[in-house]
Amino acid sequence: IINGASIMESGACLVVGLNSGTSMDGIDACIVEFTEDPADAVPAPRMQLAGFLTHPYPPGLKEQLLRVALDGTVGEICRYHTLLGRLFAEAVRAVVAKQHLAMESITVIGSHGQTIHHLPQPEPMYGYQVSSTLQIGDPSVIANDCGVTTVGDFRMADVAVGGEGAPLVPYMDALLQQRHYQETGRVGMLLNIGGISNISARVPGGESGDEPRFFGFDCGPGNILIDTLARRWYGQEFDSDGKIAFSGKVSTVLLEEMMKDEFFHRQPPKSTGRECYGKEYIDKLLVKCDRLQLSQGDIVATVTELTAAAVQVNYAQFIKPHIPGSVGCDLFVSGGGASNPFIMKSLQERFGDVHVGSSGEIGLDPDAKEAIFFALLAYQAYKGRPIDVHGVTGSRKSAIYGKICPVQKTCPV
């Protein structure tokens, strides 16, 4: 992926990618230009970011979505499913207008929607083992509002073939990591810190000539605990520049207790969400903090340190043992966590000899990464191409990811 502004070279295809993550900060919208070389034996899309913006949610909507995600009624979910479709369509119009393009120039839209519930662990129901995930913001609404074929509801395709539905973005990471290793001889790990953090790595096969191994999984809470406390105590949507965390002191006693979390030590494939790190988790955490007589700044510092610690312990258990000792490593960070100096400092301290930097160092906008990815998934679905993430999500087989919602084209009589 190369950042740039070139629009529509010969044979190019423009795709809009949309995403709103666990943090529910708004809708990230990008335009990606896709090209392919007909000489490639296997189609390998080239991607160039042509435009990006974050379209804010209306005031008060985030709080309502957080409430609905925990205990919303079926009626509320039904209405928000349509409402978010309208808002995602607004984001499409905004990013297209920003780049001075006509909607007719867009081939397809890819929308992740807004996750409000994620249940990756199967439970028995009437003779079936059932897991599920739910993203709202109906793609049919987006398609008809914008007049552009829209692909959405990507995660359920993975669940349908036995996967956890997350994380999916390592599919794109693998393409970048292969190029990074070819150019530098180093393992390039990609870490996205949104509400939840997830990491991926492509590890060379070594001198024995084995095939490269690919790893990708959720690590634990990213910004979700930090944002919740910043909103509750300071009236801020997030801890800007890590200022609150820097004002406190990390409690080693609390951190050690939090690091006993079973999820951090669970063997991949694995994924998690607000269901595990939401209000109930926070309430139990604050009881422990009261016992330790910690200040608000100390608590924010400690949960921020937890983000880095959880990533490092997952790396140490599940990735590092497979990397040949002679191979250097880089860790490239994207998502909101890449803009938090406290997190970045903690990651560098914990990863030691591993270089830690922004994904911008390899040409991948740290804010736009996931929106770019959903543009890629939409492009592949539009082309009828299956993807395979079995090594990440545990899916049984490859599948075409996403539901395609076409629009009627008006033809002259």
Coordinates of C-alpha atoms in Angstrom, one line a residue:
I1 CA 0.0 0.0 0.0
I2 CA 1.4 3.3 -1.0
N3 CA 0.0 6.6 0.3
G4 CA -0.7 8.9 -2.6
A5 CA -3.2 10.9 -4.5
S6 CA -3.1 9.6 -8.0
I7 CA -6.7 9.0 -9.2
M8 CA -7.8 6.5 -11.9
E9 CA -4.8 5.5 -13.9
S10 CA -5.7 3.3 -16.9
G11 CA -7.6 0.1 -15.7
A12 CA -7.8 1.3 -12.1
C13 CA -10.8 0.6 -9.8
L14 CA -11.9 3.0 -7.0
V15 CA -13.3 1.4 -3.9
V16 CA -14.6 3.1 -0.7
G17 CA -13.7 1.4 2.6
L18 CA -15.7 2.1 5.8
N19 CA -15.1 1.1 9.4
S20 CA -16.1 2.0 12.9
G21 CA -14.2 0.1 15.5
T22 CA -14.8 -1.0 19.1
S23 CA -13.9 2.5 20.3
M24 CA -16.9 3.9 18.4
D25 CA -15.1 7.2 17.7
G26 CA -16.8 7.7 14.3
I27 CA -16.7 6.3 10.8
D28 CA -13.3 6.0 9.0
A29 CA -13.8 6.4 5.3
C30 CA -11.2 6.0 2.6
I31 CA -10.9 5.7 -1.1
V32 CA -8.5 3.1 -2.4
E33 CA -7.3 2.8 -6.0
F34 CA -6.8 -0.8 -7.1
T35 CA -4.8 -1.9 -10.1
E36 CA -3.7 -5.3 -11.3
D37 CA -1.0 -6.6 -13.6
P38 CA -2.5 -8.9 -16.2
A39 CA 0.8 -10.8 -16.3
D40 CA 0.4 -12.0 -12.8
A41 CA -0.3 -15.7 -12.6
V42 CA -2.3 -15.1 -9.4
P43 CA -4.2 -11.8 -9.3
A44 CA -2.3 -9.5 -6.8
P45 CA -4.1 -6.2 -6.3
R46 CA -1.9 -3.1 -6.0
M47 CA -3.5 -0.6 -3.6
Q48 CA -3.0 3.2 -3.3
L49 CA -4.7 5.3 -0.7
A50 CA -6.4 8.2 -2.6
G51 CA -8.4 9.8 0.2
F52 CA -9.3 9.5 3.9
L53 CA -11.4 11.2 6.6
T54 CA -13.1 10.4 9.8
H55 CA -16.8 11.2 9.8
P56 CA -18.0 11.9 13.4
Y57 CA -21.1 10.3 14.9
P58 CA -23.8 12.7 15.9
P59 CA -23.5 13.9 19.6
G60 CA -24.8 11.4 22.0
L61 CA -24.9 8.5 19.5
K62 CA -21.8 6.8 20.9
E63 CA -23.3 6.6 24.4
Q64 CA -26.5 5.1 23.0
L65 CA -24.5 2.5 20.9
L66 CA -22.5 1.6 24.0
R67 CA -25.8 1.1 25.9
V68 CA -27.4 -0.9 23.1
A69 CA -24.4 -3.1 22.8
L70 CA -24.8 -4.2 26.4
D71 CA -28.6 -4.4 26.9
G72 CA -30.4 -3.0 23.9
T73 CA -33.8 -4.3 22.9
V74 CA -34.4 -6.0 19.6
G75 CA -36.4 -3.0 18.5
E76 CA -33.6 -0.6 19.2
I77 CA -31.1 -2.7 17.4
C78 CA -33.4 -2.9 14.4
R79 CA -33.7 0.9 14.2
Y80 CA -30.0 1.6 14.7
H81 CA -29.2 -1.0 12.0
T82 CA -30.9 1.4 9.5
L83 CA -29.8 4.6 11.1
L84 CA -26.1 3.6 10.9
G85 CA -26.6 2.6 7.3
R86 CA -27.7 6.2 6.6
L87 CA -24.6 7.6 8.6
F88 CA -22.2 5.3 6.8
A89 CA -23.7 6.5 3.5
E90 CA -23.0 10.1 4.7
A91 CA -19.4 9.2 5.2
V92 CA -19.2 7.9 1.7
R93 CA -20.5 11.1 0.3
A94 CA -18.1 13.1 2.4
V95 CA -14.9 11.3 1.4
V96 CA -16.0 11.3 -2.3
A97 CA -16.7 15.0 -2.2
K98 CA -13.4 15.7 -0.4
Q99 CA -11.5 14.2 -3.3
H100 CA -13.7 16.1 -5.8
L101 CA -15.0 12.9 -7.4
A102 CA -18.3 11.9 -8.7
M103 CA -20.1 9.0 -7.1
E104 CA -20.3 7.3 -10.5
S105 CA -16.5 6.9 -10.4
I106 CA -16.8 4.5 -7.4
T107 CA -17.0 0.8 -8.4
V108 CA -17.9 -0.7 -5.0
I109 CA -18.2 0.2 -1.3
G110 CA -17.0 -2.0 1.5
S111 CA -18.5 -1.4 4.9
H112 CA -17.5 -3.2 8.1
G113 CA -20.4 -1.6 10.0
Q114 CA -20.4 -1.2 13.8
T115 CA -19.8 -4.2 16.0
I116 CA -22.3 -4.3 18.9
H117 CA -21.8 -8.0 19.9
H118 CA -19.1 -10.6 19.3
L119 CA -19.5 -14.1 20.6
P120 CA -16.7 -16.2 19.1
Q121 CA -16.8 -19.1 21.6
P122 CA -19.4 -21.7 20.4
E123 CA -22.2 -22.9 22.7
P124 CA -24.5 -25.9 22.2
M125 CA -28.0 -25.0 20.9
Y126 CA -30.5 -27.6 19.6
G127 CA -27.8 -29.9 18.5
Y128 CA -25.5 -27.2 16.9
Q129 CA -22.4 -25.5 18.2
V130 CA -23.3 -21.8 17.7
S131 CA -21.0 -18.8 17.7
S132 CA -21.9 -15.4 16.2
T133 CA -21.0 -11.8 15.7
L134 CA -23.2 -8.8 15.0
Q135 CA -22.3 -5.7 13.0
I136 CA -25.0 -3.1 12.3
G137 CA -25.3 -0.4 9.6
D138 CA -27.1 -2.2 6.8
P139 CA -25.2 -2.4 3.5
S140 CA -28.4 -2.3 1.5
V141 CA -29.2 1.1 3.0
I142 CA -25.7 2.3 2.0
A143 CA -26.0 0.9 -1.5
N144 CA -29.3 2.5 -2.2
D145 CA -28.4 5.8 -0.6
C146 CA -25.2 6.1 -2.6
G147 CA -26.3 4.3 -5.8
V148 CA -23.2 2.1 -5.6
T149 CA -23.0 -1.7 -5.1
T150 CA -22.0 -2.3 -1.4
V151 CA -20.4 -5.3 0.3
G152 CA -20.8 -5.7 4.1
D153 CA -21.2 -8.1 7.0
F154 CA -17.8 -9.6 6.3
R155 CA -17.3 -11.3 9.7
M156 CA -20.2 -13.7 9.5
A157 CA -18.8 -15.4 6.5
D158 CA -15.8 -16.4 8.6
V159 CA -18.1 -17.6 11.4
A160 CA -20.1 -19.6 8.8
V161 CA -17.0 -21.6 8.0
G162 CA -16.0 -22.3 11.6
G163 CA -13.9 -19.2 12.3
E164 CA -14.1 -16.7 15.1
G165 CA -14.9 -13.8 12.8
A166 CA -11.8 -11.9 14.0
P167 CA -9.2 -10.7 13.5
L168 CA -9.5 -10.5 9.7
V169 CA -7.1 -7.7 8.9
P170 CA -4.0 -10.1 9.0
Y171 CA -5.1 -11.2 5.5
M172 CA -3.9 -7.8 4.3
D173 CA -1.0 -7.7 6.7
A174 CA 0.5 -10.8 5.1
L175 CA 0.9 -9.0 1.8
L176 CA 2.8 -6.1 3.5
Q177 CA 4.9 -8.5 5.6
Q178 CA 6.1 -10.5 2.6
R179 CA 7.2 -7.4 0.9
H180 CA 9.0 -6.1 4.0
Y181 CA 10.9 -9.3 4.5
Q182 CA 11.9 -9.4 0.8
E183 CA 13.2 -5.8 1.1
T184 CA 14.9 -5.9 4.5
G185 CA 15.4 -9.5 5.6
R186 CA 13.5 -8.6 8.8
V187 CA 10.2 -9.9 10.2
G188 CA 7.7 -7.1 10.1
M189 CA 5.0 -7.5 12.7
L190 CA 1.8 -5.4 12.5
L191 CA 0.0 -4.3 15.6
N192 CA -3.3 -2.5 15.4
I193 CA -4.5 -0.9 18.6
G194 CA -8.1 0.1 18.4
G195 CA -10.5 -0.7 21.2
I196 CA -9.0 -4.2 21.1
S197 CA -5.4 -4.8 20.1
N198 CA -4.4 -7.4 17.5
I199 CA -1.0 -8.5 16.2
S200 CA 0.1 -10.4 13.1
A201 CA 3.5 -11.7 11.9
R202 CA 4.8 -13.6 8.9
V203 CA 7.8 -15.7 10.0
P204 CA 10.3 -17.2 7.5
G205 CA 10.7 -20.9 7.3
G206 CA 14.4 -21.0 8.2
E207 CA 17.3 -22.9 6.7
S208 CA 15.3 -26.1 6.4
G209 CA 13.3 -24.6 3.5
D210 CA 10.0 -24.8 5.3
E211 CA 7.1 -22.6 4.2
P212 CA 6.7 -19.3 6.1
R213 CA 4.4 -19.4 9.0
F214 CA 1.7 -16.8 9.6
F215 CA 0.3 -15.7 12.9
G216 CA -2.5 -13.3 13.7
F217 CA -4.8 -12.9 16.8
D218 CA -6.3 -10.5 19.3
C219 CA -4.0 -9.7 22.2
G220 CA -6.5 -8.1 24.6
P221 CA -7.7 -4.6 25.5
G222 CA -6.3 -1.8 23.4
N223 CA -7.8 1.6 24.0
I224 CA -11.1 0.4 25.4
L225 CA -10.3 0.6 29.1
I226 CA -8.4 3.9 28.7
D227 CA -11.2 5.5 26.7
T228 CA -13.8 4.4 29.2
L229 CA -12.0 5.9 32.2
A230 CA -11.1 9.1 30.3
R231 CA -14.8 9.6 29.5
R232 CA -16.0 8.7 33.0
W233 CA -13.6 10.8 35.0
Y234 CA -12.2 13.5 32.7
G235 CA -15.0 14.1 30.2
Q236 CA -12.7 13.2 27.3
E237 CA -13.3 10.7 24.5
F238 CA -9.7 9.4 24.8
D239 CA -6.4 10.2 26.6
S240 CA -4.9 12.7 24.2
D241 CA -1.1 12.3 23.9
G242 CA -1.2 10.0 26.9
K243 CA -1.3 13.0 29.2
I244 CA -3.5 11.4 31.9
A245 CA -1.4 8.2 31.9
F246 CA 1.8 10.3 32.2
S247 CA 0.3 12.1 35.2
G248 CA 0.1 8.9 37.2
K249 CA 2.3 6.0 38.2
V250 CA 1.8 2.4 37.1
S251 CA 0.8 0.1 40.0
T252 CA 2.9 -3.0 39.6
V253 CA 0.6 -4.8 42.1
L254 CA -2.5 -4.1 40.0
L255 CA -0.7 -4.8 36.7
E256 CA 0.4 -8.2 37.9
E257 CA -3.1 -9.0 39.0
M258 CA -4.5 -7.9 35.6
M259 CA -1.9 -9.9 33.7
K260 CA -3.4 -13.1 35.1
D261 CA -6.2 -12.7 32.6
E262 CA -6.8 -16.1 31.0
F263 CA -7.2 -14.6 27.6
F264 CA -3.6 -13.3 27.4
H265 CA -2.4 -16.9 27.8
R266 CA -4.9 -18.7 25.6
Q267 CA -3.6 -20.4 22.6
P268 CA -4.6 -18.8 19.2
P269 CA -6.9 -18.6 17.3
K270 CA -8.6 -16.2 19.6
S271 CA -10.6 -12.9 19.5
T272 CA -12.3 -10.8 22.0
G273 CA -14.3 -7.6 22.4
R274 CA -16.3 -5.3 24.6
E275 CA -18.2 -8.3 26.0
C276 CA -15.1 -9.1 28.0
Y277 CA -13.7 -5.7 28.7
G278 CA -16.8 -3.5 29.1
K279 CA -18.6 -2.1 32.1
E280 CA -18.6 -5.3 34.2
Y281 CA -14.8 -5.6 33.8
I282 CA -14.3 -2.0 34.7
D283 CA -16.5 -2.2 37.8
K284 CA -14.6 -5.2 39.2
L285 CA -11.3 -3.4 38.4
L286 CA -12.2 -0.3 40.3
V287 CA -13.1 -2.4 43.4
K288 CA -9.5 -3.6 43.4
C289 CA -8.2 -0.1 42.8
D290 CA -10.1 1.2 45.9
R291 CA -8.5 -1.5 48.0
L292 CA -5.1 -0.4 46.7
Q293 CA -6.0 3.3 47.2
L294 CA -4.9 4.3 43.7
S295 CA -5.5 7.7 42.2
Q296 CA -7.4 8.1 39.0
G297 CA -4.1 9.0 37.2
D298 CA -2.5 5.9 38.6
I299 CA -5.3 3.7 37.3
V300 CA -5.2 5.2 33.8
A301 CA -1.4 4.7 33.7
T302 CA -1.8 1.1 34.8
V303 CA -4.5 0.2 32.2
T304 CA -2.4 1.9 29.6
E305 CA 0.6 -0.1 30.5
L306 CA -1.6 -3.2 30.4
T307 CA -2.2 -2.6 26.7
A308 CA 1.5 -2.8 26.0
A309 CA 2.1 -5.7 28.5
A310 CA -0.6 -7.8 27.0
V311 CA 0.8 -7.4 23.5
Q312 CA 4.3 -8.3 24.6
V313 CA 3.3 -11.4 26.6
N314 CA 1.3 -12.7 23.6
Y315 CA 4.3 -12.1 21.3
A316 CA 6.6 -13.8 23.8
Q317 CA 4.4 -16.9 24.0
F318 CA 3.1 -17.4 20.5
I319 CA 5.4 -15.6 18.0
K320 CA 8.9 -15.1 19.3
P321 CA 9.7 -18.9 19.7
H322 CA 9.1 -19.4 16.0
I323 CA 11.5 -16.6 14.8
P324 CA 15.0 -17.7 13.9
G325 CA 17.5 -16.1 16.3
S326 CA 19.5 -14.5 13.4
V327 CA 16.4 -12.6 12.0
G328 CA 15.7 -9.1 13.2
C329 CA 12.2 -7.9 13.9
D330 CA 10.2 -4.7 13.5
L331 CA 6.8 -3.8 15.1
F332 CA 4.7 -1.4 13.2
V333 CA 1.7 0.1 15.0
S334 CA -1.6 1.5 13.7
G335 CA -4.9 2.5 15.1
G336 CA -5.5 5.1 17.9
G337 CA -2.8 3.5 20.1
A338 CA -0.1 4.6 17.6
S339 CA -0.9 8.2 18.6
N340 CA -0.5 7.6 22.3
P341 CA 3.2 8.2 23.3
F342 CA 2.7 6.4 26.6
I343 CA 1.8 3.2 24.8
M344 CA 4.5 3.6 22.2
K345 CA 7.1 4.2 24.9
S346 CA 5.9 1.1 26.9
L347 CA 6.0 -1.1 23.8
Q348 CA 9.6 -0.1 23.0
E349 CA 10.7 -0.7 26.6
R350 CA 9.0 -4.1 26.6
F351 CA 10.1 -5.3 23.2
G352 CA 13.8 -4.4 23.7
D353 CA 15.8 -5.0 20.5
V354 CA 12.6 -5.0 18.3
H355 CA 12.2 -1.7 16.5
V356 CA 8.8 -0.2 17.3
G357 CA 7.4 2.5 15.0
S358 CA 4.3 3.7 13.3
S359 CA 2.9 1.7 10.3
G360 CA 3.4 5.0 8.4
E361 CA 7.1 3.9 8.1
I362 CA 6.0 1.2 5.6
G363 CA 3.6 3.5 3.8
L364 CA 0.4 2.4 5.6
D365 CA -1.6 5.3 7.2
P366 CA -2.0 4.3 10.8
D367 CA -5.5 5.8 11.0
A368 CA -6.8 4.5 7.7
K369 CA -5.5 0.9 7.9
E370 CA -8.8 -0.9 8.8
A371 CA -10.9 1.1 6.4
I372 CA -8.3 0.2 3.6
F373 CA -8.7 -3.4 4.6
F374 CA -12.5 -3.4 4.2
A375 CA -12.0 -1.8 0.8
L376 CA -9.7 -4.7 -0.1
L377 CA -12.3 -7.3 1.1
A378 CA -15.0 -5.6 -0.9
Y379 CA -12.8 -5.5 -4.0
Q380 CA -12.1 -9.3 -3.7
A381 CA -15.7 -10.1 -3.1
Y382 CA -16.8 -8.0 -6.0
K383 CA -14.3 -10.0 -8.2
G384 CA -15.7 -13.2 -6.8
R385 CA -12.4 -14.2 -5.1
P386 CA -12.3 -16.3 -1.9
I387 CA -9.9 -15.5 0.9
D388 CA -8.3 -17.8 3.4
V389 CA -7.6 -16.9 7.0
H390 CA -7.8 -20.3 8.6
G391 CA -4.4 -19.9 10.3
V392 CA -5.8 -16.8 12.0
T393 CA -9.4 -17.3 12.8
G394 CA -9.6 -21.1 12.8
S395 CA -12.0 -21.2 9.8
R396 CA -12.2 -24.6 8.1
K397 CA -11.9 -23.4 4.5
S398 CA -11.6 -20.3 2.3
A399 CA -14.8 -18.3 1.5
I400 CA -15.9 -15.2 -0.3
Y401 CA -16.3 -12.7 2.6
G402 CA -19.2 -10.3 2.6
K403 CA -22.8 -9.9 1.4
I404 CA -23.0 -8.1 -1.9
C405 CA -25.9 -5.6 -2.2
P406 CA -26.2 -4.5 -5.8
V407 CA -28.1 -1.4 -7.0
Q408 CA -30.4 -1.0 -10.0
K409 CA -28.8 0.9 -12.8
T410 CA -31.1 3.1 -14.8
C411 CA -30.7 2.4 -18.6
P412 CA -32.2 4.6 -21.3
V413 CA -35.1 3.0 -23.2

